[in-house]
Amino acid sequence: MPMNGSGTNRLGAYLRARRDLVSPEQTGIPAGGTRRVPGLRREEVAMLAGISADYYLRLERGRDTRPSPQVLDALARVLMLDEVERAYLHDLAGTAAAPRRPGRRRPPPRVPARLHHLLAVVGVPAFVESRTFDVLAANALATALSPRLRPGENRLRSLLLDPEEQAFHQDWEASAAGIVAAFRQTVGDDADDARVVELVGELSLASGRFRQLWARHDVRTLDGGTATVDHPALGELRLHRDKLPVGDVLLVLYYADAESETAEKLKLLGSLASIPAEGSVGLPPDVVAG
């Protein structure tokens, strides 16, 4: 299944999606008359970026795949991209000239032994995930926080398709938009990776909201932040989230402000699950996780 309906022309698809999101008024262009596009016209983008309309058309249609960094920066300015989105645009331009063969699969990530040991002793809900949001290992506190944080689950799929996970997040719309944009950013130039194609295909068929968000081509980092969730037994929890890269996986930690109501509730979390002696669940350290 094509990732965006344009084969390997991901740069052109991204440019089209982003110009649809910029109104003429935002750039100082009068919006008078009948317009057939929701955002900027191609010639308007070209004019504002200081390039010819013909050259911009070749970029969108994939006829020119080697724009200069200066042209990309000009387009990023016109399309009002932030730093993450601008970097993503440059990445797409860098890969457009050397498209990858569809179906290429990265070697499955491994969970280092030290992460299993850390999960056992860290004392807060923690888990390890891949760049495609597959849960590779988790401690019992994490699975007590949410059953969707057990190994074998995929957080993107859970958030888009599982009603219990949707109810778990107080601001589900923002959470869904954030994780889809982070997924696109982490995918980067590996949009033809077999695991990515599998996830996008499944979610495109099963979730209308995913199709809408994926078509926007939003990109953002999802390194950390604060989330408010509704636990079925503990009620409202206000949690901080940190993501720490370890090799080709991420260690994710949830914790609360000291002496807060949420901190007191987290002390009760262990009683909601049978915590094994080693304190973590997942694949053994010497087994490939994927």
PDB file of C-alpha atoms in Angstrom:
ATOM      1  CA  MET A   1       0.000   0.000   0.000  1.00  0.00           C
ATOM      2  CA  PRO A   2       1.512   3.402  -0.929  1.00  0.00           C
ATOM      3  CA  MET A   3       2.281   5.475   2.101  1.00  0.00           C
ATOM      4  CA  ASN A   4       0.593   8.619   0.840  1.00  0.00           C
ATOM      5  CA  GLY A   5      -0.979   7.842  -2.503  1.00  0.00           C
ATOM      6  CA  SER A   6       2.024   9.106  -4.474  1.00  0.00           C
ATOM      7  CA  GLY A   7       4.371   6.125  -4.563  1.00  0.00           C
ATOM      8  CA  THR A   8       7.875   7.225  -3.648  1.00  0.00           C
ATOM      9  CA  ASN A   9       7.206  10.971  -4.173  1.00  0.00           C
ATOM     10  CA  ARG A  10       6.981  11.691  -0.443  1.00  0.00           C
ATOM     11  CA  LEU A  11       8.483  15.160  -0.869  1.00  0.00           C
ATOM     12  CA  GLY A  12       5.711  16.215  -3.272  1.00  0.00           C
ATOM     13  CA  ALA A  13       3.005  14.747  -1.062  1.00  0.00           C
ATOM     14  CA  TYR A  14       4.375  16.609   1.944  1.00  0.00           C
ATOM     15  CA  LEU A  15       4.498  19.929   0.080  1.00  0.00           C
ATOM     16  CA  ARG A  16       0.906  19.509  -1.130  1.00  0.00           C
ATOM     17  CA  ALA A  17      -0.362  18.582   2.319  1.00  0.00           C
ATOM     18  CA  ARG A  18       1.349  21.513   4.014  1.00  0.00           C
ATOM     19  CA  ARG A  19       0.276  24.188   1.522  1.00  0.00           C
ATOM     20  CA  ASP A  20      -3.331  23.059   2.023  1.00  0.00           C
ATOM     21  CA  LEU A  21      -2.953  24.053   5.696  1.00  0.00           C
ATOM     22  CA  VAL A  22      -1.740  27.635   5.076  1.00  0.00           C
ATOM     23  CA  SER A  23      -4.428  30.183   4.305  1.00  0.00           C
ATOM     24  CA  PRO A  24      -3.772  33.138   1.968  1.00  0.00           C
ATOM     25  CA  GLU A  25      -4.528  35.525   4.855  1.00  0.00           C
ATOM     26  CA  GLN A  26      -1.688  34.019   6.902  1.00  0.00           C
ATOM     27  CA  THR A  27       0.785  35.056   4.209  1.00  0.00           C
ATOM     28  CA  GLY A  28      -0.743  38.443   3.438  1.00  0.00           C
ATOM     29  CA  ILE A  29      -2.431  37.408   0.195  1.00  0.00           C
ATOM     30  CA  PRO A  30      -6.011  38.689  -0.257  1.00  0.00           C
ATOM     31  CA  ALA A  31      -8.439  35.774  -0.319  1.00  0.00           C
ATOM     32  CA  GLY A  32     -10.935  37.368  -2.668  1.00  0.00           C
ATOM     33  CA  GLY A  33     -12.631  35.436  -5.443  1.00  0.00           C
ATOM     34  CA  THR A  34     -13.421  31.766  -5.772  1.00  0.00           C
ATOM     35  CA  ARG A  35     -10.639  29.424  -4.754  1.00  0.00           C
ATOM     36  CA  ARG A  36     -10.534  25.747  -5.694  1.00  0.00           C
ATOM     37  CA  VAL A  37      -7.952  24.791  -3.066  1.00  0.00           C
ATOM     38  CA  PRO A  38      -8.305  25.034   0.737  1.00  0.00           C
ATOM     39  CA  GLY A  39      -4.919  26.685   1.223  1.00  0.00           C
ATOM     40  CA  LEU A  40      -2.294  28.276  -0.991  1.00  0.00           C
ATOM     41  CA  ARG A  41      -2.113  27.767  -4.742  1.00  0.00           C
ATOM     42  CA  ARG A  42       1.099  26.365  -6.209  1.00  0.00           C
ATOM     43  CA  GLU A  43       1.950  29.642  -7.908  1.00  0.00           C
ATOM     44  CA  GLU A  44       1.443  31.506  -4.622  1.00  0.00           C
ATOM     45  CA  VAL A  45       3.887  29.217  -2.823  1.00  0.00           C
ATOM     46  CA  ALA A  46       6.390  29.681  -5.631  1.00  0.00           C
ATOM     47  CA  MET A  47       6.023  33.472  -5.610  1.00  0.00           C
ATOM     48  CA  LEU A  48       6.448  33.727  -1.846  1.00  0.00           C
ATOM     49  CA  ALA A  49       9.462  31.380  -1.902  1.00  0.00           C
ATOM     50  CA  GLY A  50      11.131  33.288  -4.732  1.00  0.00           C
ATOM     51  CA  ILE A  51      11.201  30.393  -7.200  1.00  0.00           C
ATOM     52  CA  SER A  52       9.442  29.862 -10.527  1.00  0.00           C
ATOM     53  CA  ALA A  53       6.002  28.303 -10.614  1.00  0.00           C
ATOM     54  CA  ASP A  54       7.268  25.721 -13.099  1.00  0.00           C
ATOM     55  CA  TYR A  55      10.084  24.673 -10.772  1.00  0.00           C
ATOM     56  CA  TYR A  56       7.720  24.339  -7.819  1.00  0.00           C
ATOM     57  CA  LEU A  57       5.351  22.244  -9.953  1.00  0.00           C
ATOM     58  CA  ARG A  58       8.253  19.919 -10.818  1.00  0.00           C
ATOM     59  CA  LEU A  59       8.984  19.520  -7.089  1.00  0.00           C
ATOM     60  CA  GLU A  60       5.410  18.579  -6.234  1.00  0.00           C
ATOM     61  CA  ARG A  61       5.156  16.135  -9.117  1.00  0.00           C
ATOM     62  CA  GLY A  62       8.485  14.493  -8.371  1.00  0.00           C
ATOM     63  CA  ARG A  63      10.171  15.631 -11.580  1.00  0.00           C
ATOM     64  CA  ASP A  64      12.890  17.424  -9.637  1.00  0.00           C
ATOM     65  CA  THR A  65      14.128  15.625  -6.533  1.00  0.00           C
ATOM     66  CA  ARG A  66      17.244  17.648  -5.727  1.00  0.00           C
ATOM     67  CA  PRO A  67      16.172  21.075  -4.418  1.00  0.00           C
ATOM     68  CA  SER A  68      18.902  23.078  -2.748  1.00  0.00           C
ATOM     69  CA  PRO A  69      18.905  23.660   1.036  1.00  0.00           C
ATOM     70  CA  GLN A  70      18.173  27.332   0.308  1.00  0.00           C
ATOM     71  CA  VAL A  71      15.028  26.445  -1.673  1.00  0.00           C
ATOM     72  CA  LEU A  72      13.891  24.069   1.073  1.00  0.00           C
ATOM     73  CA  ASP A  73      14.388  26.746   3.723  1.00  0.00           C
ATOM     74  CA  ALA A  74      12.385  29.220   1.635  1.00  0.00           C
ATOM     75  CA  LEU A  75       9.562  26.699   1.246  1.00  0.00           C
ATOM     76  CA  ALA A  76       9.656  25.940   4.977  1.00  0.00           C
ATOM     77  CA  ARG A  77       9.249  29.653   5.696  1.00  0.00           C
ATOM     78  CA  VAL A  78       6.286  30.016   3.314  1.00  0.00           C
ATOM     79  CA  LEU A  79       4.614  26.860   4.650  1.00  0.00           C
ATOM     80  CA  MET A  80       5.209  28.043   8.231  1.00  0.00           C
ATOM     81  CA  LEU A  81       7.048  24.902   9.289  1.00  0.00           C
ATOM     82  CA  ASP A  82       8.580  24.710  12.734  1.00  0.00           C
ATOM     83  CA  GLU A  83      12.117  23.396  13.297  1.00  0.00           C
ATOM     84  CA  VAL A  84      11.056  19.741  13.501  1.00  0.00           C
ATOM     85  CA  GLU A  85       8.952  20.033  10.339  1.00  0.00           C
ATOM     86  CA  ARG A  86      11.730  21.897   8.518  1.00  0.00           C
ATOM     87  CA  ALA A  87      14.219  19.148   9.402  1.00  0.00           C
ATOM     88  CA  TYR A  88      11.730  16.561   8.172  1.00  0.00           C
ATOM     89  CA  LEU A  89      11.377  18.435   4.861  1.00  0.00           C
ATOM     90  CA  HIS A  90      15.159  18.356   4.419  1.00  0.00           C
ATOM     91  CA  ASP A  91      15.199  14.626   5.224  1.00  0.00           C
ATOM     92  CA  LEU A  92      12.560  13.935   2.590  1.00  0.00           C
ATOM     93  CA  ALA A  93      14.509  15.860  -0.019  1.00  0.00           C
ATOM     94  CA  GLY A  94      17.632  13.922   0.862  1.00  0.00           C
ATOM     95  CA  THR A  95      15.944  10.556   0.317  1.00  0.00           C
ATOM     96  CA  ALA A  96      13.894  11.445  -2.755  1.00  0.00           C
ATOM     97  CA  ALA A  97      16.930  11.061  -4.999  1.00  0.00           C
ATOM     98  CA  ALA A  98      17.583   7.513  -3.771  1.00  0.00           C
ATOM     99  CA  PRO A  99      14.257   5.793  -3.147  1.00  0.00           C
ATOM    100  CA  ARG A 100      14.456   2.643  -1.073  1.00  0.00           C
ATOM    101  CA  ARG A 101      13.087  -0.680  -2.210  1.00  0.00           C
ATOM    102  CA  PRO A 102       9.628  -1.313  -0.720  1.00  0.00           C
ATOM    103  CA  GLY A 103       9.431  -4.000   1.907  1.00  0.00           C
ATOM    104  CA  ARG A 104      12.872  -3.376   3.407  1.00  0.00           C
ATOM    105  CA  ARG A 105      12.776  -4.328   7.074  1.00  0.00           C
ATOM    106  CA  ARG A 106      15.184  -3.086   9.699  1.00  0.00           C
ATOM    107  CA  PRO A 107      16.781  -5.640  12.001  1.00  0.00           C
ATOM    108  CA  PRO A 108      14.490  -6.061  15.019  1.00  0.00           C
ATOM    109  CA  PRO A 109      15.569  -3.980  18.015  1.00  0.00           C
ATOM    110  CA  ARG A 110      17.105  -5.638  21.060  1.00  0.00           C
ATOM    111  CA  VAL A 111      16.400  -4.703  24.643  1.00  0.00           C
ATOM    112  CA  PRO A 112      19.778  -4.472  26.424  1.00  0.00           C
ATOM    113  CA  ALA A 113      20.116  -6.533  29.587  1.00  0.00           C
ATOM    114  CA  ARG A 114      20.771  -3.403  31.648  1.00  0.00           C
ATOM    115  CA  LEU A 115      17.321  -2.080  30.713  1.00  0.00           C
ATOM    116  CA  HIS A 116      15.644  -5.212  32.080  1.00  0.00           C
ATOM    117  CA  HIS A 117      17.577  -4.694  35.305  1.00  0.00           C
ATOM    118  CA  LEU A 118      16.602  -1.029  35.416  1.00  0.00           C
ATOM    119  CA  LEU A 119      12.928  -1.825  34.877  1.00  0.00           C
ATOM    120  CA  ALA A 120      13.103  -4.158  37.857  1.00  0.00           C
ATOM    121  CA  VAL A 121      14.361  -1.533  40.298  1.00  0.00           C
ATOM    122  CA  VAL A 122      13.250   1.856  38.991  1.00  0.00           C
ATOM    123  CA  GLY A 123      10.116   2.028  41.180  1.00  0.00           C
ATOM    124  CA  VAL A 124       7.895   3.922  38.699  1.00  0.00           C
ATOM    125  CA  PRO A 125       5.872   2.746  35.691  1.00  0.00           C
ATOM    126  CA  ALA A 126       8.430   2.194  32.934  1.00  0.00           C
ATOM    127  CA  PHE A 127       8.634   0.389  29.620  1.00  0.00           C
ATOM    128  CA  VAL A 128      10.804   0.059  26.524  1.00  0.00           C
ATOM    129  CA  GLU A 129       9.469   0.813  23.040  1.00  0.00           C
ATOM    130  CA  SER A 130      10.714   0.764  19.476  1.00  0.00           C
ATOM    131  CA  ARG A 131      10.631   3.697  17.090  1.00  0.00           C
ATOM    132  CA  THR A 132       7.317   2.325  15.743  1.00  0.00           C
ATOM    133  CA  PHE A 133       5.826   2.352  19.281  1.00  0.00           C
ATOM    134  CA  ASP A 134       5.941  -1.425  19.738  1.00  0.00           C
ATOM    135  CA  VAL A 135       6.206  -2.211  23.469  1.00  0.00           C
ATOM    136  CA  LEU A 136       9.242  -4.475  23.896  1.00  0.00           C
ATOM    137  CA  ALA A 137       9.480  -4.768  27.691  1.00  0.00           C
ATOM    138  CA  ALA A 138       7.703  -3.286  30.716  1.00  0.00           C
ATOM    139  CA  ASN A 139       7.702  -3.493  34.475  1.00  0.00           C
ATOM    140  CA  ALA A 140       4.635  -4.577  36.407  1.00  0.00           C
ATOM    141  CA  LEU A 141       3.869  -1.016  37.487  1.00  0.00           C
ATOM    142  CA  ALA A 142       3.524  -0.024  33.826  1.00  0.00           C
ATOM    143  CA  THR A 143       1.121  -2.848  33.033  1.00  0.00           C
ATOM    144  CA  ALA A 144      -0.843  -2.012  36.189  1.00  0.00           C
ATOM    145  CA  LEU A 145      -1.064   1.566  34.944  1.00  0.00           C
ATOM    146  CA  SER A 146      -2.349   0.339  31.565  1.00  0.00           C
ATOM    147  CA  PRO A 147      -2.684  -3.226  30.241  1.00  0.00           C
ATOM    148  CA  ARG A 148      -1.825  -1.793  26.813  1.00  0.00           C
ATOM    149  CA  LEU A 149       1.749  -1.276  28.050  1.00  0.00           C
ATOM    150  CA  ARG A 150       2.588  -4.976  28.033  1.00  0.00           C
ATOM    151  CA  PRO A 151       5.096  -6.444  25.543  1.00  0.00           C
ATOM    152  CA  GLY A 152       3.566  -7.220  22.182  1.00  0.00           C
ATOM    153  CA  GLU A 153       1.222  -4.225  22.210  1.00  0.00           C
ATOM    154  CA  ASN A 154       1.654  -1.262  19.893  1.00  0.00           C
ATOM    155  CA  ARG A 155       0.872   2.127  21.459  1.00  0.00           C
ATOM    156  CA  LEU A 156      -0.126   3.729  18.162  1.00  0.00           C
ATOM    157  CA  ARG A 157      -2.603   0.947  17.419  1.00  0.00           C
ATOM    158  CA  SER A 158      -3.945   0.977  20.982  1.00  0.00           C
ATOM    159  CA  LEU A 159      -4.530   4.721  21.002  1.00  0.00           C
ATOM    160  CA  LEU A 160      -6.312   4.743  17.637  1.00  0.00           C
ATOM    161  CA  LEU A 161      -8.308   1.502  17.893  1.00  0.00           C
ATOM    162  CA  ASP A 162      -8.813   0.498  21.544  1.00  0.00           C
ATOM    163  CA  PRO A 163     -11.822   2.195  23.247  1.00  0.00           C
ATOM    164  CA  GLU A 164     -10.347   1.556  26.705  1.00  0.00           C
ATOM    165  CA  GLU A 165      -7.120   3.296  25.762  1.00  0.00           C
ATOM    166  CA  GLN A 166      -9.071   6.202  24.298  1.00  0.00           C
ATOM    167  CA  ALA A 167     -11.027   6.566  27.550  1.00  0.00           C
ATOM    168  CA  PHE A 168      -7.750   6.362  29.481  1.00  0.00           C
ATOM    169  CA  HIS A 169      -6.516   9.641  27.950  1.00  0.00           C
ATOM    170  CA  GLN A 170      -8.471  12.711  29.056  1.00  0.00           C
ATOM    171  CA  ASP A 171      -7.453  14.641  25.943  1.00  0.00           C
ATOM    172  CA  TRP A 172      -7.579  11.805  23.453  1.00  0.00           C
ATOM    173  CA  GLU A 173      -7.682  14.073  20.396  1.00  0.00           C
ATOM    174  CA  ALA A 174      -4.433  15.809  21.346  1.00  0.00           C
ATOM    175  CA  SER A 175      -2.809  12.493  22.274  1.00  0.00           C
ATOM    176  CA  ALA A 176      -3.786  10.912  18.950  1.00  0.00           C
ATOM    177  CA  ALA A 177      -2.551  13.892  16.931  1.00  0.00           C
ATOM    178  CA  GLY A 178       0.713  13.930  18.879  1.00  0.00           C
ATOM    179  CA  ILE A 179       1.526  10.254  18.486  1.00  0.00           C
ATOM    180  CA  VAL A 180       0.709  10.171  14.764  1.00  0.00           C
ATOM    181  CA  ALA A 181       2.908  13.231  14.152  1.00  0.00           C
ATOM    182  CA  ALA A 182       5.696  11.676  16.241  1.00  0.00           C
ATOM    183  CA  PHE A 183       5.330   8.417  14.308  1.00  0.00           C
ATOM    184  CA  ARG A 184       5.794  10.243  11.005  1.00  0.00           C
ATOM    185  CA  GLN A 185       8.821  12.084  12.392  1.00  0.00           C
ATOM    186  CA  THR A 186      10.503   8.891  13.660  1.00  0.00           C
ATOM    187  CA  VAL A 187       9.751   7.085  10.393  1.00  0.00           C
ATOM    188  CA  GLY A 188      11.572   9.807   8.456  1.00  0.00           C
ATOM    189  CA  ASP A 189      13.228   8.345   5.363  1.00  0.00           C
ATOM    190  CA  ASP A 190      12.264   4.767   6.244  1.00  0.00           C
ATOM    191  CA  ALA A 191       8.636   5.045   5.175  1.00  0.00           C
ATOM    192  CA  ASP A 192       9.026   1.865   3.107  1.00  0.00           C
ATOM    193  CA  ASP A 193      10.148  -0.234   6.081  1.00  0.00           C
ATOM    194  CA  ALA A 194       7.956  -3.340   6.220  1.00  0.00           C
ATOM    195  CA  ARG A 195       6.840  -2.743   9.819  1.00  0.00           C
ATOM    196  CA  VAL A 196       5.872   0.854   9.030  1.00  0.00           C
ATOM    197  CA  VAL A 197       3.934  -0.189   5.924  1.00  0.00           C
ATOM    198  CA  GLU A 198       2.139  -2.840   7.974  1.00  0.00           C
ATOM    199  CA  LEU A 199       1.056  -0.367  10.661  1.00  0.00           C
ATOM    200  CA  VAL A 200       0.006   2.379   8.252  1.00  0.00           C
ATOM    201  CA  GLY A 201      -1.974  -0.086   6.157  1.00  0.00           C
ATOM    202  CA  GLU A 202      -3.795  -1.530   9.173  1.00  0.00           C
ATOM    203  CA  LEU A 203      -4.610   1.850  10.702  1.00  0.00           C
ATOM    204  CA  SER A 204      -5.627   3.409   7.377  1.00  0.00           C
ATOM    205  CA  LEU A 205      -8.247   0.697   6.946  1.00  0.00           C
ATOM    206  CA  ALA A 206      -9.467   0.676  10.544  1.00  0.00           C
ATOM    207  CA  SER A 207      -9.346   4.316  11.685  1.00  0.00           C
ATOM    208  CA  GLY A 208     -10.843   7.332   9.952  1.00  0.00           C
ATOM    209  CA  ARG A 209      -9.107   9.615  12.436  1.00  0.00           C
ATOM    210  CA  PHE A 210      -5.729   8.103  11.558  1.00  0.00           C
ATOM    211  CA  ARG A 211      -6.379   8.691   7.848  1.00  0.00           C
ATOM    212  CA  GLN A 212      -7.145  12.361   8.568  1.00  0.00           C
ATOM    213  CA  LEU A 213      -4.090  12.872  10.753  1.00  0.00           C
ATOM    214  CA  TRP A 214      -1.740  10.966   8.438  1.00  0.00           C
ATOM    215  CA  ALA A 215      -2.875  13.057   5.463  1.00  0.00           C
ATOM    216  CA  ARG A 216      -1.893  16.253   7.299  1.00  0.00           C
ATOM    217  CA  HIS A 217       1.803  15.218   7.290  1.00  0.00           C
ATOM    218  CA  ASP A 218       2.312  16.814  10.723  1.00  0.00           C
ATOM    219  CA  VAL A 219       5.651  15.963  12.337  1.00  0.00           C
ATOM    220  CA  ARG A 220       6.802  16.590  15.883  1.00  0.00           C
ATOM    221  CA  THR A 221       9.038  15.140  18.539  1.00  0.00           C
ATOM    222  CA  LEU A 222       7.411  13.341  21.452  1.00  0.00           C
ATOM    223  CA  ASP A 223      10.297  13.332  23.894  1.00  0.00           C
ATOM    224  CA  GLY A 224       8.408  14.092  27.079  1.00  0.00           C
ATOM    225  CA  GLY A 225       5.652  16.094  28.661  1.00  0.00           C
ATOM    226  CA  THR A 226       2.758  15.839  31.078  1.00  0.00           C
ATOM    227  CA  ALA A 227      -0.417  13.834  30.581  1.00  0.00           C
ATOM    228  CA  THR A 228      -3.623  13.501  32.580  1.00  0.00           C
ATOM    229  CA  VAL A 229      -5.166  10.044  32.435  1.00  0.00           C
ATOM    230  CA  ASP A 230      -8.173   8.326  34.003  1.00  0.00           C
ATOM    231  CA  HIS A 231      -7.207   5.042  35.643  1.00  0.00           C
ATOM    232  CA  PRO A 232     -10.198   2.709  36.123  1.00  0.00           C
ATOM    233  CA  ALA A 233      -9.279   2.043  39.783  1.00  0.00           C
ATOM    234  CA  LEU A 234      -7.226   5.061  40.860  1.00  0.00           C
ATOM    235  CA  GLY A 235      -9.103   7.824  39.047  1.00  0.00           C
ATOM    236  CA  GLU A 236      -7.360  10.878  37.647  1.00  0.00           C
ATOM    237  CA  LEU A 237      -3.565  10.772  37.468  1.00  0.00           C
ATOM    238  CA  ARG A 238      -1.345  13.661  36.390  1.00  0.00           C
ATOM    239  CA  LEU A 239       1.878  12.108  35.147  1.00  0.00           C
ATOM    240  CA  HIS A 240       5.144  13.378  33.741  1.00  0.00           C
ATOM    241  CA  ARG A 241       6.691  11.378  30.907  1.00  0.00           C
ATOM    242  CA  ASP A 242      10.355  11.173  29.949  1.00  0.00           C
ATOM    243  CA  LYS A 243      11.785   9.281  26.970  1.00  0.00           C
ATOM    244  CA  LEU A 244      15.432   8.292  27.102  1.00  0.00           C
ATOM    245  CA  PRO A 245      17.121   6.832  23.980  1.00  0.00           C
ATOM    246  CA  VAL A 246      19.185   3.704  24.633  1.00  0.00           C
ATOM    247  CA  GLY A 247      20.703   2.381  21.422  1.00  0.00           C
ATOM    248  CA  ASP A 248      17.850   1.884  18.953  1.00  0.00           C
ATOM    249  CA  VAL A 249      15.103   1.701  21.606  1.00  0.00           C
ATOM    250  CA  LEU A 250      13.528   4.184  24.007  1.00  0.00           C
ATOM    251  CA  LEU A 251      13.099   3.872  27.757  1.00  0.00           C
ATOM    252  CA  VAL A 252       9.855   5.580  28.797  1.00  0.00           C
ATOM    253  CA  LEU A 253       9.238   6.604  32.428  1.00  0.00           C
ATOM    254  CA  TYR A 254       6.048   7.887  34.042  1.00  0.00           C
ATOM    255  CA  TYR A 255       6.258   9.664  37.396  1.00  0.00           C
ATOM    256  CA  ALA A 256       4.421  12.226  39.515  1.00  0.00           C
ATOM    257  CA  ASP A 257       5.332  15.355  41.442  1.00  0.00           C
ATOM    258  CA  ALA A 258       6.643  14.520  44.894  1.00  0.00           C
ATOM    259  CA  GLU A 259       3.995  14.489  47.655  1.00  0.00           C
ATOM    260  CA  SER A 260       1.200  15.047  45.127  1.00  0.00           C
ATOM    261  CA  GLU A 261      -2.088  13.190  45.113  1.00  0.00           C
ATOM    262  CA  THR A 262      -0.934  11.288  42.062  1.00  0.00           C
ATOM    263  CA  ALA A 263       2.264  10.262  43.858  1.00  0.00           C
ATOM    264  CA  GLU A 264       0.172   8.782  46.660  1.00  0.00           C
ATOM    265  CA  LYS A 265      -1.962   6.923  44.140  1.00  0.00           C
ATOM    266  CA  LEU A 266       1.116   5.509  42.425  1.00  0.00           C
ATOM    267  CA  LYS A 267       2.134   3.969  45.758  1.00  0.00           C
ATOM    268  CA  LEU A 268      -1.078   1.940  45.559  1.00  0.00           C
ATOM    269  CA  LEU A 269      -0.436   0.853  41.999  1.00  0.00           C
ATOM    270  CA  GLY A 270       1.633  -2.174  42.968  1.00  0.00           C
ATOM    271  CA  SER A 271      -1.284  -3.635  44.887  1.00  0.00           C
ATOM    272  CA  LEU A 272      -3.345  -3.691  41.696  1.00  0.00           C
ATOM    273  CA  ALA A 273      -1.066  -6.261  40.051  1.00  0.00           C
ATOM    274  CA  SER A 274       0.858  -9.317  41.067  1.00  0.00           C
ATOM    275  CA  ILE A 275       4.390  -7.973  40.811  1.00  0.00           C
ATOM    276  CA  PRO A 276       6.919 -10.749  40.024  1.00  0.00           C
ATOM    277  CA  ALA A 277      10.086 -10.950  42.058  1.00  0.00           C
ATOM    278  CA  GLU A 278      12.199  -9.411  39.299  1.00  0.00           C
ATOM    279  CA  GLY A 279       9.731  -6.548  38.875  1.00  0.00           C
ATOM    280  CA  SER A 280       9.569  -6.565  35.095  1.00  0.00           C
ATOM    281  CA  VAL A 281       7.990  -8.450  32.272  1.00  0.00           C
ATOM    282  CA  GLY A 282       9.180  -8.831  28.720  1.00  0.00           C
ATOM    283  CA  LEU A 283      11.576 -10.808  26.627  1.00  0.00           C
ATOM    284  CA  PRO A 284      14.790 -12.087  28.237  1.00  0.00           C
ATOM    285  CA  PRO A 285      17.755  -9.775  27.735  1.00  0.00           C
ATOM    286  CA  ASP A 286      19.417 -12.098  25.227  1.00  0.00           C
ATOM    287  CA  VAL A 287      16.300 -12.598  23.081  1.00  0.00           C
ATOM    288  CA  VAL A 288      15.508 -10.411  20.090  1.00  0.00           C
ATOM    289  CA  ALA A 289      12.484  -8.204  20.719  1.00  0.00           C
ATOM    290  CA  GLY A 290      10.362  -7.108  17.836  1.00  0.00           C
TER     291      GLY A 290
END
